[in-house]
Amino acid sequence: MIYGNYIAGEWQDPGASGTFPVINPATGEVIAEVACATADDIRRAIDGADAARAAWAATPAIERSVVMRRAAQIMMDRIDELAAILVKEQGKPLAQAKGEITYGCGFIDWFAEEGRRAYGTTIPASVPDKRIVIIRQPIGISVAITPWNFPSLQLLRKLGAALGAGCPMIAKPAELTPLSALEIARAFDEAGLPKGLLSVVCAPEPYEFTDVIMADPRVRAVSFTGSTEVGKLLMRRGADHVKKVSLELGGQAPTIVFEDADLDAVVVETMASKFRNMGQTCVSVNRIYVHESIIDELADRLKAAMAQMPIGDGLEPDTAVGPLVEPAALEKVQRHVDDAVAKGARVVVGGNRATAAHLKSDQFFEPTLLVGVDESMQVMQEETFGPVAPLVPFTDEADVVARANGTPFGLSAYVFTRDINRAIRVSEALEFGTVGINDSTFSAVQAPFGGYKESGLGREGGFLGLDEFMEYKFISIGHVG
Ligand code: NAD
């Protein structure tokens, strides 16, 4: 199958500028070729967005919502097909792929309605006969740059907010996983989204894409999800035209398990958070601080739970652990495990590539449990982005909170305790954008999501999500005699 780019409402001839392959990480097979977008293609996408911008901004939000909901329904009607494409390009188990698409479509529905609630306000003036009115307006042309780990969700969340706010969007998916984004374009095209409001350009050379969008003053907002390093680069590049840059970046999430925690809940929640998408999520539990009085018992329980996780192709119905997305990802996971072991950690279970005979590629890594971990090890310093759970002992609350906060990242954190006072105290002391109390699975379209410190800028979803794509205007009305 060969995909062209979707540029300003037209499917590009895929033969025109060469293609790049999309590889199934579970099998090593090429599943599709995708056209490489050129600088001219990207400029055409911006021109198309510029031509469509004013009419969409002027379209009543209730009419915009009809098109958006139709597209979400088309995707939900096609969820089996779309989930299989997602699994093949990215690797996660099929049930998780369906969950991702359902959640993503939930954002389209949410923002279809939020657009109708883009309220302004009036403010009492300081002099008689004056009126102060605040209105919110779409910011203009927006760009989404998305990562490979949630190729459907990350785009749908940004696209819902942009379209709901009244803005066109040009999307650049990750080069490893462009197919889900192109299928999203297909759904919006079929739903009747006016031409120009959405383009999906697949640029295997992202620097060229960045050069074009950052040089064009008509692009007003750039919403990025990905690594902190690239996020910082985009923030710098956005400065020339003072673009609004929203960033959802890396995390290094801590969990703190106090001695009074419900260990059944800890195991269920930690397994879900650690091994969803094989640990390749920005909110994945990466540093598991456990009170020293219960660390052995928790290690035993986690080990038992990890033994129940079949490894395989995500399309197989029983699979709980699929492949990592690319060879470099696997090498990083192995490097982190080896570094921890060299510095004194002990592997309780896992620790290596999975090599069972039924596996068709060498990109599978065993679910791994490490004990005897400390902060000197790479697993504690940077995202492993893989199925590795490091347990670290602690004894003192203030000390563990300081250690949890001792990172440049601040995306998400988790606390397990039955003591409500401690839960409140610790959750408020943690410098993270999301804190789960006895909860590691907090995805919700209605809640704003984002990071503190170097984990990001701005919020996605919830009642704040539209603001990344809107300006506030203050209109001061004087008195004419
Ligand atoms: P990445 O930064 O390498 O790539 C993300 C996107 O940026 C891709 O589309 C890529 O093509 C593009 N890109 C790379 N260099 C670019 C450049 N110079 N100009 C423009 N675009 C460029 O990240 P990744 O490896 O795809 O994703 C993993 C990272 O994403 C992890 O750090 C993870 O924590 C983070 N992440 C964060 C969130 C969140 O919500 N905070 C969610 C998912 C992933």
Coordinates of N, CA, C and O in Angstrom, one line a residue, residues 308-378:
Q308 N 2.5 -13.3 34.3 CA 1.2 -13.5 33.6 C 1.1 -12.7 32.3 O 0.0 -12.4 31.9
M309 N 2.2 -12.2 31.8 CA 2.1 -11.3 30.6 C 2.6 -11.9 29.4 O 3.8 -11.9 29.1
P310 N 1.8 -12.5 28.5 CA 2.2 -13.1 27.3 C 2.9 -12.0 26.4 O 2.4 -10.9 26.2
I311 N 4.0 -12.4 25.8 CA 4.8 -11.5 24.9 C 4.5 -11.9 23.5 O 4.5 -13.1 23.2
G312 N 4.2 -11.0 22.6 CA 3.9 -11.4 21.2 C 3.5 -10.2 20.3 O 3.5 -9.1 20.7
D313 N 3.1 -10.6 19.1 CA 2.5 -9.6 18.2 C 1.2 -9.1 18.8 O 0.4 -9.8 19.2
G314 N 1.1 -7.7 18.7 CA -0.1 -7.1 19.3 C -1.4 -7.6 18.7 O -2.5 -7.4 19.3
L315 N -1.3 -8.1 17.5 CA -2.6 -8.6 16.8 C -3.1 -9.9 17.4 O -4.2 -10.3 17.2
E316 N -2.2 -10.6 18.1 CA -2.6 -11.9 18.8 C -3.5 -11.5 20.0 O -3.1 -10.6 20.8
P317 N -4.6 -12.2 20.2 CA -5.6 -11.7 21.2 C -5.1 -11.8 22.6 O -5.5 -10.9 23.4
D318 N -4.1 -12.7 22.9 CA -3.7 -12.8 24.3 C -2.5 -11.8 24.7 O -2.1 -11.7 25.8
T319 N -1.9 -11.2 23.7 CA -0.7 -10.5 23.9 C -0.9 -9.3 24.9 O -1.8 -8.5 24.8
A320 N 0.0 -9.3 25.9 CA 0.0 -8.2 26.9 C 1.2 -7.3 26.6 O 1.2 -6.1 27.0
V321 N 2.3 -7.9 26.1 CA 3.5 -7.1 25.8 C 3.9 -7.3 24.4 O 4.3 -8.4 23.9
G322 N 3.9 -6.2 23.6 CA 4.3 -6.2 22.2 C 5.7 -5.9 22.0 O 6.5 -5.8 23.0
P323 N 6.1 -5.6 20.8 CA 7.5 -5.2 20.5 C 7.8 -3.7 20.9 O 6.8 -3.0 21.0
L324 N 9.0 -3.4 21.1 CA 9.4 -2.0 21.2 C 9.4 -1.4 19.8 O 9.5 -2.2 18.8
V325 N 9.3 -0.1 19.7 CA 9.0 0.5 18.4 C 10.1 0.4 17.4 O 9.9 0.2 16.2
E326 N 11.3 0.4 17.8 CA 12.5 0.3 16.9 C 13.7 -0.2 17.6 O 13.8 -0.2 18.8
P327 N 14.7 -0.7 16.8 CA 15.9 -1.3 17.5 C 16.5 -0.4 18.5 O 17.0 -0.8 19.6
A328 N 16.6 0.9 18.2 CA 17.3 1.9 19.1 C 16.6 1.9 20.5 O 17.2 2.1 21.5
A329 N 15.2 1.7 20.5 CA 14.5 1.7 21.7 C 14.9 0.6 22.6 O 15.1 0.7 23.8
L330 N 15.0 -0.6 21.9 CA 15.4 -1.8 22.7 C 16.9 -1.7 23.2 O 17.2 -2.0 24.4
E331 N 17.7 -1.1 22.4 CA 19.1 -0.9 22.9 C 19.2 0.0 24.1 O 20.0 -0.2 25.0
K332 N 18.3 1.0 24.1 CA 18.3 1.9 25.3 C 17.9 1.2 26.5 O 18.4 1.3 27.6
V333 N 16.8 0.4 26.4 CA 16.3 -0.4 27.5 C 17.4 -1.3 28.1 O 17.7 -1.4 29.3
Q334 N 18.1 -2.0 27.2 CA 19.1 -2.9 27.6 C 20.3 -2.2 28.3 O 20.8 -2.6 29.3
R335 N 20.6 -1.0 27.7 CA 21.7 -0.2 28.3 C 21.3 0.2 29.7 O 22.1 0.2 30.6
H336 N 20.0 0.6 30.0 CA 19.6 1.0 31.3 C 19.7 -0.2 32.3 O 20.1 0.0 33.4
V337 N 19.3 -1.3 31.8 CA 19.3 -2.5 32.7 C 20.7 -2.9 33.0 O 21.1 -3.1 34.2
D338 N 21.6 -2.9 32.0 CA 23.0 -3.3 32.2 C 23.7 -2.3 33.1 O 24.5 -2.7 34.0
D339 N 23.4 -1.0 33.0 CA 24.0 0.0 33.8 C 23.5 -0.2 35.3 O 24.4 -0.1 36.2
A340 N 22.3 -0.5 35.5 CA 21.8 -0.7 36.9 C 22.5 -1.9 37.5 O 22.9 -1.8 38.7
V341 N 22.6 -3.0 36.7 CA 23.2 -4.2 37.3 C 24.7 -3.9 37.6 O 25.2 -4.3 38.6
A342 N 25.3 -3.2 36.7 CA 26.8 -2.9 36.9 C 27.0 -2.1 38.2 O 28.0 -2.2 38.8
K343 N 25.9 -1.3 38.5 CA 26.0 -0.4 39.7 C 25.4 -1.1 41.0 O 25.2 -0.4 42.0
G344 N 25.0 -2.4 40.9 CA 24.6 -3.1 42.1 C 23.2 -3.5 42.1 O 22.8 -4.1 43.1
A345 N 22.4 -3.2 41.1 CA 21.0 -3.6 41.2 C 20.9 -5.1 40.9 O 21.8 -5.7 40.3
R346 N 19.7 -5.7 41.3 CA 19.5 -7.2 41.0 C 18.3 -7.3 40.1 O 17.3 -6.7 40.4
V347 N 18.4 -8.2 39.1 CA 17.3 -8.5 38.2 C 16.5 -9.6 38.9 O 17.0 -10.7 39.1
V348 N 15.2 -9.3 39.3 CA 14.3 -10.3 39.9 C 13.7 -11.1 38.8 O 13.5 -12.3 38.9
V349 N 13.3 -10.5 37.7 CA 12.7 -11.2 36.6 C 13.0 -10.4 35.3 O 13.1 -9.2 35.4
G350 N 13.2 -11.1 34.2 CA 13.4 -10.4 32.9 C 14.9 -10.0 32.7 O 15.8 -10.7 33.1
G351 N 15.1 -8.8 32.1 CA 16.4 -8.2 32.0 C 17.0 -8.4 30.6 O 18.1 -7.9 30.4
N352 N 16.3 -9.1 29.7 CA 16.9 -9.3 28.4 C 15.9 -9.2 27.3 O 14.7 -9.2 27.5
R353 N 16.4 -9.2 26.0 CA 15.5 -9.4 24.9 C 14.7 -10.6 25.1 O 15.2 -11.6 25.6
A354 N 13.5 -10.6 24.6 CA 12.7 -11.9 24.6 C 13.0 -12.6 23.3 O 13.0 -12.0 22.2
T355 N 13.3 -13.9 23.4 CA 13.7 -14.6 22.2 C 12.9 -15.9 21.9 O 13.4 -16.8 21.2
A356 N 11.7 -15.9 22.4 CA 10.9 -17.1 22.2 C 10.7 -17.4 20.7 O 10.7 -16.5 19.9
A357 N 10.5 -18.7 20.4 CA 10.4 -19.1 19.0 C 9.3 -18.4 18.2 O 9.4 -18.2 17.0
H358 N 8.2 -18.1 18.9 CA 7.0 -17.6 18.1 C 7.2 -16.1 17.8 O 6.5 -15.5 17.0
L359 N 8.3 -15.4 18.3 CA 8.5 -14.0 18.0 C 9.1 -13.8 16.7 O 10.1 -14.5 16.4
K360 N 8.6 -12.9 15.8 CA 9.1 -12.8 14.5 C 10.1 -11.7 14.3 O 10.5 -11.4 13.1
S361 N 10.4 -10.9 15.3 CA 11.4 -9.9 15.2 C 12.2 -9.9 16.5 O 11.9 -10.6 17.5
D362 N 13.3 -9.2 16.5 CA 14.2 -9.2 17.7 C 14.0 -7.9 18.5 O 14.9 -7.4 19.1
Q363 N 12.7 -7.3 18.4 CA 12.4 -6.1 19.1 C 11.6 -6.2 20.4 O 10.9 -5.3 20.8
F364 N 11.6 -7.4 20.9 CA 10.8 -7.7 22.1 C 11.7 -7.7 23.4 O 12.8 -8.3 23.3
F365 N 11.2 -7.1 24.4 CA 12.0 -7.1 25.7 C 11.2 -7.7 26.8 O 10.0 -7.4 26.9
E366 N 11.8 -8.5 27.6 CA 11.1 -9.1 28.7 C 10.6 -8.1 29.8 O 11.4 -7.2 30.1
P367 N 9.4 -8.2 30.3 CA 9.0 -7.4 31.5 C 10.1 -7.6 32.5 O 10.4 -8.8 32.9
T368 N 10.6 -6.5 33.1 CA 11.8 -6.6 33.9 C 11.5 -5.9 35.3 O 11.0 -4.8 35.3
L369 N 11.9 -6.6 36.4 CA 11.8 -6.0 37.7 C 13.2 -5.9 38.3 O 14.0 -6.9 38.3
L370 N 13.6 -4.7 38.7 CA 14.9 -4.5 39.3 C 14.7 -4.1 40.8 O 13.8 -3.3 41.1
V371 N 15.6 -4.7 41.7 CA 15.6 -4.2 43.1 C 17.0 -3.8 43.4 O 18.0 -4.0 42.6
G372 N 17.2 -3.1 44.5 CA 18.5 -2.6 44.9 C 18.9 -1.5 44.0 O 20.1 -1.2 43.8
V373 N 17.9 -0.7 43.6 CA 18.2 0.4 42.7 C 18.4 1.7 43.5 O 17.9 1.9 44.6
D374 N 19.3 2.6 43.0 CA 19.5 3.9 43.6 C 19.6 5.0 42.6 O 19.6 4.7 41.4
E375 N 19.6 6.2 43.0 CA 19.6 7.4 42.1 C 20.8 7.5 41.2 O 20.7 8.3 40.3
S376 N 21.8 6.8 41.4 CA 23.0 6.9 40.6 C 22.8 6.2 39.2 O 23.6 6.4 38.3
M377 N 21.8 5.4 39.1 CA 21.6 4.6 37.9 C 20.8 5.3 36.8 O 19.9 6.1 37.1
Q378 N 21.1 5.0 35.6 CA 20.4 5.7 34.5 C 18.9 5.5 34.5 O 18.1 6.4 34.1

